[in-house]
Coordinates of C-alpha atoms in Angstrom, one line a residue:
M109 CA -216.0 -127.4 -98.8
K110 CA -212.6 -128.7 -100.0
R111 CA -211.7 -132.4 -99.9
Y112 CA -209.2 -132.0 -97.0
E113 CA -211.9 -130.1 -95.0
R114 CA -214.4 -132.9 -95.5
F115 CA -211.8 -135.5 -94.5
A116 CA -210.8 -133.4 -91.4
D117 CA -214.5 -133.3 -90.4
E118 CA -214.7 -137.1 -90.8
I119 CA -211.8 -137.6 -88.4
A120 CA -213.2 -135.0 -86.0
E121 CA -216.5 -136.9 -85.9
L122 CA -214.6 -140.1 -84.9
I123 CA -213.0 -138.1 -82.1
R124 CA -216.2 -136.5 -80.9
S125 CA -218.1 -139.9 -80.9
G126 CA -215.4 -141.6 -78.9
V127 CA -214.3 -144.0 -81.7
L128 CA -210.9 -142.3 -81.5
K129 CA -210.1 -141.7 -77.8
G130 CA -207.8 -139.2 -76.1
G131 CA -204.2 -140.2 -76.4
E132 CA -204.9 -142.7 -79.2
R133 CA -202.8 -142.6 -82.4
I134 CA -204.8 -141.7 -85.5
P135 CA -204.0 -143.4 -88.9
S136 CA -200.6 -142.5 -90.4
V137 CA -200.6 -140.3 -93.5
R138 CA -199.7 -143.2 -95.7
H139 CA -202.3 -145.5 -94.2
A140 CA -205.1 -142.8 -94.3
S141 CA -204.2 -142.0 -97.9
R142 CA -204.5 -145.6 -98.9
T143 CA -207.6 -146.4 -96.9
Y144 CA -209.6 -143.4 -97.7
G145 CA -208.5 -143.0 -101.3
V146 CA -207.1 -139.5 -101.0
S147 CA -203.7 -138.0 -101.7
P148 CA -201.0 -137.7 -99.0
S149 CA -201.2 -133.9 -99.5
T150 CA -204.9 -134.0 -98.7
V151 CA -204.3 -136.0 -95.5
F152 CA -201.5 -133.6 -94.4
Q153 CA -203.8 -130.6 -94.9
A154 CA -206.6 -132.3 -93.0
Y155 CA -204.2 -133.1 -90.1
Y156 CA -202.8 -129.6 -90.0
L157 CA -206.4 -128.3 -89.8
L158 CA -207.2 -130.7 -87.0
E159 CA -204.1 -129.5 -85.2
D160 CA -205.3 -125.9 -85.5
R161 CA -208.7 -126.9 -84.1
G162 CA -207.0 -128.4 -81.1
L163 CA -208.2 -131.9 -81.7
I164 CA -204.9 -133.7 -82.5
Q165 CA -201.2 -133.2 -81.9
A166 CA -198.0 -134.4 -83.6
R167 CA -195.4 -136.3 -81.7
A168 CA -191.8 -136.4 -83.0
R169 CA -191.2 -139.6 -85.0
S170 CA -194.4 -141.1 -83.7
G171 CA -197.2 -139.6 -85.8
Y172 CA -200.4 -137.9 -84.9
F173 CA -202.4 -138.5 -81.7
V174 CA -205.8 -137.4 -80.4
R175 CA -205.2 -134.6 -77.9
E176 CA -206.1 -135.5 -74.3
H177 CA -208.3 -132.5 -73.5
A178 CA -208.7 -133.8 -69.9
K179 CA -206.3 -136.1 -68.1
R180 CA -209.0 -136.7 -65.6
P181 CA -212.3 -136.2 -67.5
L182 CA -215.2 -135.0 -65.4
N183 CA -218.5 -136.9 -65.5
E184 CA -221.7 -135.7 -67.2
P185 CA -224.4 -134.0 -65.0
D186 CA -227.4 -136.1 -63.9
I187 CA -230.6 -133.9 -64.3
S188 CA -233.2 -135.7 -62.2
A189 CA -236.6 -136.1 -63.8
R190 CA -239.6 -134.9 -62.0
A191 CA -243.2 -134.5 -63.0
G192 CA -244.0 -131.2 -64.7
E193 CA -246.1 -129.0 -62.4
T194 CA -247.5 -125.5 -62.9
T195 CA -245.3 -122.7 -61.5
E196 CA -245.8 -118.9 -61.1
V197 CA -242.7 -117.3 -62.6
G198 CA -241.0 -114.6 -60.5
V199 CA -237.3 -114.5 -61.3
S200 CA -236.7 -111.1 -62.9
E201 CA -235.3 -109.4 -59.9
L202 CA -232.8 -112.2 -59.4
V203 CA -231.9 -112.2 -63.1
F204 CA -231.5 -108.4 -63.3
S205 CA -229.3 -108.3 -60.2
V206 CA -227.1 -111.0 -61.7
L207 CA -227.0 -109.4 -65.2
A208 CA -226.1 -106.0 -63.6
S209 CA -223.1 -107.6 -61.9
L210 CA -221.8 -109.0 -65.3
R211 CA -221.4 -105.7 -67.1
D212 CA -217.9 -104.8 -66.0
P213 CA -215.8 -105.2 -69.2
Q214 CA -212.7 -105.9 -67.1
T215 CA -214.1 -109.2 -65.7
V216 CA -213.2 -112.6 -67.2
P217 CA -216.5 -113.1 -69.1
F218 CA -217.4 -116.6 -68.2
G219 CA -220.9 -115.3 -67.3
S220 CA -221.5 -113.6 -70.7
A221 CA -224.4 -114.7 -73.0
F222 CA -222.4 -113.8 -76.2
P223 CA -219.1 -115.0 -77.7
S224 CA -216.3 -112.6 -78.3
P225 CA -217.1 -109.8 -80.8
G226 CA -213.6 -110.6 -82.3
L227 CA -215.1 -113.8 -83.8
F228 CA -217.4 -111.9 -86.1
P229 CA -216.5 -110.3 -89.5
L230 CA -217.6 -106.8 -88.4
P231 CA -215.4 -104.9 -90.8
R232 CA -216.8 -106.9 -93.7
L233 CA -220.3 -106.4 -92.4
A234 CA -219.6 -102.6 -92.3
R235 CA -218.7 -102.7 -96.0
S236 CA -221.9 -104.6 -96.7
M237 CA -223.8 -102.0 -94.8
A238 CA -222.2 -99.2 -96.8
H239 CA -222.8 -101.0 -100.1
A240 CA -226.4 -101.9 -99.4
V241 CA -227.4 -98.5 -98.1
R242 CA -225.7 -96.7 -101.1
D243 CA -227.6 -98.8 -103.6
M244 CA -231.0 -98.9 -101.7
P245 CA -233.9 -97.2 -103.6
A246 CA -235.4 -94.4 -101.6
G247 CA -238.8 -96.0 -101.5
A248 CA -237.4 -99.3 -100.1
V249 CA -236.9 -97.7 -96.7
I250 CA -240.7 -97.5 -96.3
A251 CA -241.8 -100.4 -98.5
E252 CA -239.7 -103.0 -96.7
M253 CA -240.6 -102.0 -93.2
T254 CA -243.5 -104.4 -92.8
A255 CA -242.6 -107.5 -94.8
G256 CA -238.8 -107.2 -94.4
N257 CA -236.0 -106.9 -96.9
P258 CA -236.9 -109.2 -99.8
D259 CA -233.3 -110.2 -100.5
L260 CA -232.8 -111.1 -96.8
R261 CA -236.0 -113.2 -96.8
R262 CA -234.9 -115.0 -99.9
Q263 CA -231.5 -115.8 -98.4
I264 CA -233.0 -117.1 -95.2
A265 CA -235.5 -119.2 -97.2
L266 CA -232.6 -120.6 -99.3
R267 CA -230.7 -121.7 -96.1
Y268 CA -233.9 -123.4 -95.0
M269 CA -234.1 -125.2 -98.3
V270 CA -230.5 -126.4 -98.0
S271 CA -231.3 -127.9 -94.6
G272 CA -234.3 -129.7 -96.1
V273 CA -237.1 -127.3 -95.2
M274 CA -239.2 -125.9 -98.1
L275 CA -240.4 -122.7 -96.6
P276 CA -243.0 -120.3 -98.3
L277 CA -241.7 -116.7 -98.2
E278 CA -245.0 -115.5 -96.8
E279 CA -244.4 -117.6 -93.7
L280 CA -241.2 -115.6 -92.8
V281 CA -241.5 -112.6 -90.5
I282 CA -238.3 -110.6 -89.9
T283 CA -238.0 -109.3 -86.3
N284 CA -235.8 -107.3 -84.0
G285 CA -233.7 -110.3 -83.0
A286 CA -234.9 -113.7 -81.9
M287 CA -236.2 -112.4 -78.6
E288 CA -238.9 -110.3 -80.4
A289 CA -239.7 -113.4 -82.5
L290 CA -240.1 -115.5 -79.4
N291 CA -242.2 -112.9 -77.6
L292 CA -244.5 -112.5 -80.6
C293 CA -245.0 -116.2 -81.0
L294 CA -246.0 -116.6 -77.4
Q295 CA -248.4 -113.7 -77.6
A296 CA -250.0 -115.1 -80.7
V297 CA -251.0 -118.4 -79.0
T298 CA -251.6 -117.6 -75.3
E299 CA -253.5 -115.4 -72.9
P300 CA -252.5 -114.3 -69.4
G301 CA -252.8 -117.2 -67.0
D302 CA -252.2 -119.9 -69.6
L303 CA -249.7 -122.7 -69.1
V304 CA -246.5 -123.0 -71.2
A305 CA -244.2 -126.0 -71.2
I306 CA -240.6 -124.9 -70.9
E307 CA -237.3 -126.6 -70.3
A308 CA -235.6 -127.1 -66.9
P309 CA -233.1 -125.6 -66.8
A310 CA -234.2 -122.9 -69.3
F311 CA -232.6 -119.8 -70.8
Y312 CA -233.4 -117.1 -68.2
A313 CA -235.0 -114.8 -70.8
T314 CA -237.6 -117.5 -71.3
L315 CA -238.6 -117.1 -67.7
Q316 CA -238.7 -113.3 -67.9
V317 CA -241.0 -113.4 -70.9
L318 CA -243.4 -115.7 -69.2
E319 CA -243.3 -113.5 -66.1
R320 CA -244.0 -110.3 -68.2
L321 CA -246.9 -112.0 -70.0
K322 CA -248.3 -113.4 -66.8
L323 CA -248.0 -117.0 -68.0
K324 CA -247.4 -120.0 -65.8
A325 CA -244.5 -122.4 -66.5
V326 CA -244.6 -126.2 -66.6
E327 CA -241.0 -127.2 -66.3
I328 CA -239.9 -130.2 -68.4
P329 CA -236.5 -131.7 -67.3
V330 CA -233.7 -131.7 -69.9
H331 CA -231.1 -134.5 -70.2
P332 CA -227.7 -132.9 -70.7
R333 CA -227.1 -134.8 -73.9
E334 CA -230.5 -135.9 -75.2
G335 CA -232.7 -133.0 -74.5
I336 CA -236.2 -132.8 -73.0
D337 CA -237.8 -135.8 -71.2
L338 CA -240.6 -136.8 -73.6
D339 CA -242.2 -139.0 -71.0
V340 CA -242.7 -136.1 -68.6
L341 CA -243.9 -133.9 -71.5
A342 CA -246.4 -136.5 -72.6
D343 CA -247.7 -136.8 -69.1
S344 CA -247.9 -133.1 -68.7
L345 CA -249.8 -132.6 -72.0
R346 CA -252.3 -135.3 -71.0
R347 CA -252.9 -133.9 -67.5
L348 CA -252.7 -130.1 -68.0
P349 CA -254.2 -127.6 -70.4
I350 CA -250.9 -126.5 -71.9
K351 CA -251.3 -123.9 -74.6
A352 CA -247.8 -123.8 -76.0
C353 CA -244.4 -125.5 -75.8
W354 CA -241.1 -123.4 -75.9
F355 CA -238.1 -125.6 -76.5
M356 CA -234.6 -125.5 -78.0
S357 CA -234.3 -128.9 -79.8
S358 CA -230.6 -128.3 -80.7
L359 CA -227.7 -126.9 -78.6
Q360 CA -230.1 -125.9 -75.8
N361 CA -229.1 -123.0 -73.5
P362 CA -227.7 -123.6 -70.9
L363 CA -227.0 -127.3 -71.2
G364 CA -226.1 -127.6 -74.8
A365 CA -228.3 -130.7 -75.2
S366 CA -229.4 -131.7 -78.7
M367 CA -232.3 -134.1 -79.4
G368 CA -231.6 -136.9 -81.9
E369 CA -233.6 -137.1 -85.1
A370 CA -235.8 -139.9 -83.8
K371 CA -236.6 -137.9 -80.6
K372 CA -237.5 -134.9 -82.7
D373 CA -239.9 -137.1 -84.7
A374 CA -241.5 -138.2 -81.4
L375 CA -241.7 -134.6 -80.1
Y376 CA -243.5 -133.5 -83.3
A377 CA -245.9 -136.5 -83.0
L378 CA -246.8 -135.4 -79.5
I379 CA -247.6 -131.8 -80.3
E380 CA -249.5 -132.9 -83.4
Q381 CA -251.5 -135.3 -81.3
H382 CA -252.4 -132.6 -78.8
Q383 CA -252.5 -129.8 -81.3
V384 CA -250.3 -127.7 -79.1
P385 CA -248.0 -125.2 -81.0
L386 CA -244.2 -125.5 -80.6
I387 CA -242.1 -122.4 -80.4
E388 CA -238.7 -123.7 -81.5
D389 CA -235.9 -121.5 -80.3
D390 CA -233.0 -122.3 -82.7
V391 CA -230.6 -119.4 -82.3
Y392 CA -227.5 -121.6 -82.1
A393 CA -228.4 -123.6 -85.2
E394 CA -225.3 -122.6 -87.1
L395 CA -222.8 -123.4 -84.3
Y396 CA -222.7 -127.2 -84.4
F397 CA -219.4 -129.1 -84.4
T398 CA -220.8 -132.3 -86.0
R399 CA -220.3 -133.1 -89.7
E400 CA -224.0 -132.7 -90.5
P401 CA -226.2 -129.8 -89.2
P402 CA -229.0 -130.9 -86.9
K403 CA -232.4 -130.6 -88.5
P404 CA -235.0 -128.6 -86.7
V405 CA -238.4 -130.0 -85.6
K406 CA -239.7 -127.5 -88.1
S407 CA -238.5 -129.9 -90.9
R408 CA -241.2 -132.3 -89.7
D409 CA -244.0 -129.7 -89.6
R410 CA -247.0 -130.9 -91.7
Q411 CA -249.7 -128.7 -90.1
G412 CA -248.0 -125.4 -89.5
L413 CA -247.8 -126.0 -85.7
V414 CA -244.1 -125.2 -85.4
M415 CA -242.9 -121.6 -85.1
H416 CA -239.2 -121.7 -85.8
C417 CA -237.2 -118.7 -84.5
G418 CA -233.7 -117.8 -85.6
S419 CA -231.2 -115.0 -85.4
F420 CA -227.9 -113.7 -86.7
S421 CA -226.9 -112.5 -83.3
K422 CA -225.0 -115.6 -82.2
S423 CA -223.4 -116.4 -85.5
L424 CA -222.7 -113.2 -87.4
A425 CA -223.9 -109.8 -86.1
P426 CA -224.8 -109.5 -82.4
G427 CA -225.5 -105.8 -82.5
Y428 CA -227.6 -105.7 -85.6
R429 CA -230.6 -107.2 -83.9
V430 CA -232.0 -109.1 -86.9
G431 CA -233.9 -112.2 -86.3
W432 CA -236.9 -114.0 -87.8
V433 CA -239.6 -116.5 -87.3
A434 CA -241.0 -119.1 -89.8
A435 CA -244.4 -118.9 -88.1
G436 CA -246.4 -121.6 -89.9
R437 CA -250.2 -121.2 -89.5
F438 CA -249.6 -118.3 -87.1
A439 CA -247.7 -116.1 -89.5
E440 CA -250.5 -113.6 -90.0
Q441 CA -251.1 -113.2 -86.2
V442 CA -247.4 -112.8 -85.6
S443 CA -247.0 -110.2 -88.4
R444 CA -250.0 -108.2 -87.1
L445 CA -248.6 -108.2 -83.5
K446 CA -245.2 -107.0 -84.9
L447 CA -247.0 -104.1 -86.7
M448 CA -248.8 -103.2 -83.4
T449 CA -245.5 -103.0 -81.5
T450 CA -242.1 -102.4 -83.2
I451 CA -243.3 -102.3 -86.9
S452 CA -239.9 -103.2 -88.3
P453 CA -236.3 -104.0 -87.5
S454 CA -233.6 -101.7 -88.9
V455 CA -233.9 -101.6 -92.7
P456 CA -230.2 -100.8 -93.2
A457 CA -229.2 -103.7 -90.9
Q458 CA -231.4 -106.1 -92.8
A459 CA -229.9 -104.9 -96.1
A460 CA -226.4 -105.2 -94.8
I461 CA -226.9 -108.9 -93.7
A462 CA -228.6 -109.7 -97.0
D463 CA -225.6 -108.3 -98.9
Y464 CA -223.2 -110.3 -96.7
L465 CA -225.1 -113.5 -97.1
Q466 CA -224.9 -113.0 -100.9
H467 CA -221.3 -111.9 -101.2
G468 CA -219.5 -112.1 -97.9
G469 CA -218.6 -115.8 -97.5
Y470 CA -220.9 -116.7 -94.7
D471 CA -220.3 -120.4 -94.7
R472 CA -216.6 -119.9 -94.7
H473 CA -216.9 -117.6 -91.7
L474 CA -219.1 -120.2 -90.0
R475 CA -216.6 -123.0 -90.5
K476 CA -213.9 -120.9 -88.9
L477 CA -216.2 -119.9 -86.0
R478 CA -217.2 -123.5 -85.3
H479 CA -213.6 -124.6 -85.3
T480 CA -212.6 -121.8 -82.9
L481 CA -215.4 -122.5 -80.5
E482 CA -214.7 -126.3 -80.5
M483 CA -211.0 -125.6 -79.7
Q484 CA -212.0 -123.3 -76.8
Q485 CA -214.4 -125.8 -75.5
G486 CA -211.6 -128.3 -75.3
A487 CA -209.4 -125.8 -73.5
M488 CA -212.1 -125.1 -70.8
L489 CA -212.9 -128.8 -70.3
A490 CA -209.2 -129.5 -69.8
S491 CA -208.8 -126.6 -67.4
A492 CA -211.9 -127.7 -65.4
A493 CA -210.5 -131.2 -65.1
R494 CA -207.2 -129.8 -63.8
H495 CA -208.7 -127.3 -61.3
F496 CA -212.2 -128.2 -60.2
P497 CA -213.1 -130.9 -57.6
A498 CA -213.2 -134.5 -59.0
S499 CA -216.9 -134.8 -58.2
T500 CA -217.7 -131.8 -60.5
R501 CA -219.9 -132.8 -63.4
V502 CA -219.9 -131.0 -66.8
T503 CA -221.7 -131.2 -70.1
R504 CA -220.0 -131.9 -73.5
P505 CA -222.2 -130.2 -76.1
G506 CA -221.8 -130.8 -79.8
G507 CA -221.6 -127.1 -80.5
G508 CA -222.3 -123.6 -79.1
Y509 CA -220.1 -121.9 -76.5
F510 CA -221.6 -122.9 -73.1
L511 CA -220.7 -125.5 -70.6
W512 CA -223.0 -126.4 -67.7
F513 CA -221.3 -127.4 -64.5
E514 CA -222.8 -129.3 -61.6
F515 CA -220.6 -128.7 -58.5
P516 CA -220.6 -130.7 -55.2
E517 CA -223.8 -130.3 -53.2
P518 CA -222.5 -127.7 -50.6
V519 CA -221.6 -125.2 -53.3
D520 CA -224.0 -122.2 -53.6
S521 CA -223.5 -120.7 -57.1
L522 CA -225.0 -117.3 -56.0
Q523 CA -222.4 -117.0 -53.3
L524 CA -219.8 -118.3 -55.7
L525 CA -220.8 -115.5 -58.1
H526 CA -220.1 -112.8 -55.5
L527 CA -216.8 -114.4 -54.5
A528 CA -215.8 -114.6 -58.2
L529 CA -216.8 -111.0 -59.0
A530 CA -214.6 -109.8 -56.2
Q531 CA -211.7 -111.4 -58.1
G532 CA -212.8 -110.1 -61.5
I533 CA -214.5 -113.3 -62.8
S534 CA -218.1 -113.6 -63.9
L535 CA -220.3 -116.7 -64.2
A536 CA -224.0 -117.4 -64.7
P537 CA -225.4 -119.1 -61.5
G538 CA -227.9 -122.0 -61.8
P539 CA -231.0 -120.5 -60.1
I540 CA -231.5 -117.9 -62.9
F541 CA -232.3 -120.8 -65.2
S542 CA -235.3 -122.1 -63.3
A543 CA -238.8 -120.9 -62.6
T544 CA -238.4 -122.5 -59.2
Q545 CA -234.8 -121.3 -58.7
R546 CA -233.4 -124.8 -58.6
F547 CA -229.9 -125.8 -59.7
R548 CA -228.3 -123.9 -56.8
N549 CA -225.1 -125.9 -57.1
C550 CA -224.8 -125.4 -60.8
A551 CA -223.4 -122.7 -63.1
R552 CA -223.1 -121.9 -66.8
L553 CA -219.7 -120.9 -68.1
N554 CA -219.0 -119.3 -71.5
H555 CA -215.9 -120.5 -73.5
G556 CA -216.7 -118.2 -76.5
H557 CA -213.8 -115.8 -75.7
A558 CA -210.1 -116.2 -76.6
W559 CA -208.5 -118.8 -74.3
D560 CA -205.3 -117.3 -72.7
Q561 CA -203.4 -117.4 -69.5
R562 CA -205.9 -115.0 -67.9
S563 CA -208.7 -117.6 -68.6
E564 CA -206.6 -120.4 -67.2
N565 CA -205.8 -118.4 -64.0
A566 CA -209.5 -117.6 -63.6
M567 CA -210.4 -121.3 -63.8
A568 CA -207.7 -122.1 -61.2
L569 CA -209.1 -119.4 -58.9
L570 CA -212.7 -120.6 -59.4
G571 CA -211.5 -124.1 -58.5
R572 CA -210.1 -122.9 -55.2
M573 CA -213.3 -121.1 -54.4
I574 CA -215.4 -124.1 -55.2
K575 CA -213.3 -126.3 -52.9
S576 CA -213.7 -123.8 -50.1
F577 CA -217.5 -124.5 -49.6

């Protein structure tokens, strides 16, 4: 990373943390140059970058100011804590009906689970695919089916090492996307009827997996900024025979919550005390806006209790379906289960991503992707503040591309979805994120697509619908 990019990240961190507030003037070029010991050229380049990211704006003869994303900022949601109780999961029909309604490509894709394909380097990946397949030894197509592409496994292990996790290669299992990894992990440590601690709200696919495997959910409330409620989790682990935990410790879907480092320490201490495995779903790990990447709970793992699942679907190649799990003490069970089901992800897709990680400039792509998502988050927050009722609450995640909205109590997000679809707008209603179909007045909106006048008009129309309840 160049010096001006590091300096820009330092200023961005001050803005995100609230040290520099909306509308406040940031240090002049001369003052910043003198204070931080960098050249005026470096400061100018950093400020131009922050302008591109939508964080600051220049005012004629006045200097640079923090952009006021929201003239009337909305408050943060208040997820009420309640004791974890066992729940039979039966949400698939609701989820499938909602997902079927989101498929029309002409709708404004606020309900989508993916960012815009235009954010990914697909032409460069295609060249990597052609290069990797052309140079692939004939025997590799068969030899690499079980263990996975060795170059890809080395590249993944290298990225773990950079984040402070020394990972043995034999612990890595390459899978058909993160969903297969998560499914295999759950099957490795549970039997039908077992209890699994999950988040509330939780990603709807979590609920579908539990339903398919005939497992019962123990919902643990999630704070919109700080992550799962450890007091409720500790009480649940003490009272109930929980066989596994499935959590997203960073950039949780749908809230975007990220646990602090001390809280991750405490979470690991809990699962270690009770010897309950943790399935750590970390598919948004590369989409942080902060200066430093969040460290996974896996980085604390001393006993192989954490099964850390990742994927390239959200950060690089959504259609390639290449994921993995660092499965700890359960690596052999997970690997055998994979051989009993899908055997292997696409060998050419693995080779293509391995080639791209080695030669394609992945970190450069990620920096650009993060900056774009952060700018679009600011645009959606500002638009919501303009158009939604003042009592609306919204999260402010430090990464990813989702915002979670809590609307006034009379709003029914399932009804809102039908009204919105009639006007060509999609959204993800709150009840699909709960085993008990809670969060009826909530919805998840996706800001991962280009923000334009169509997006702004859709937010204005949504605002009028919400006010009509």
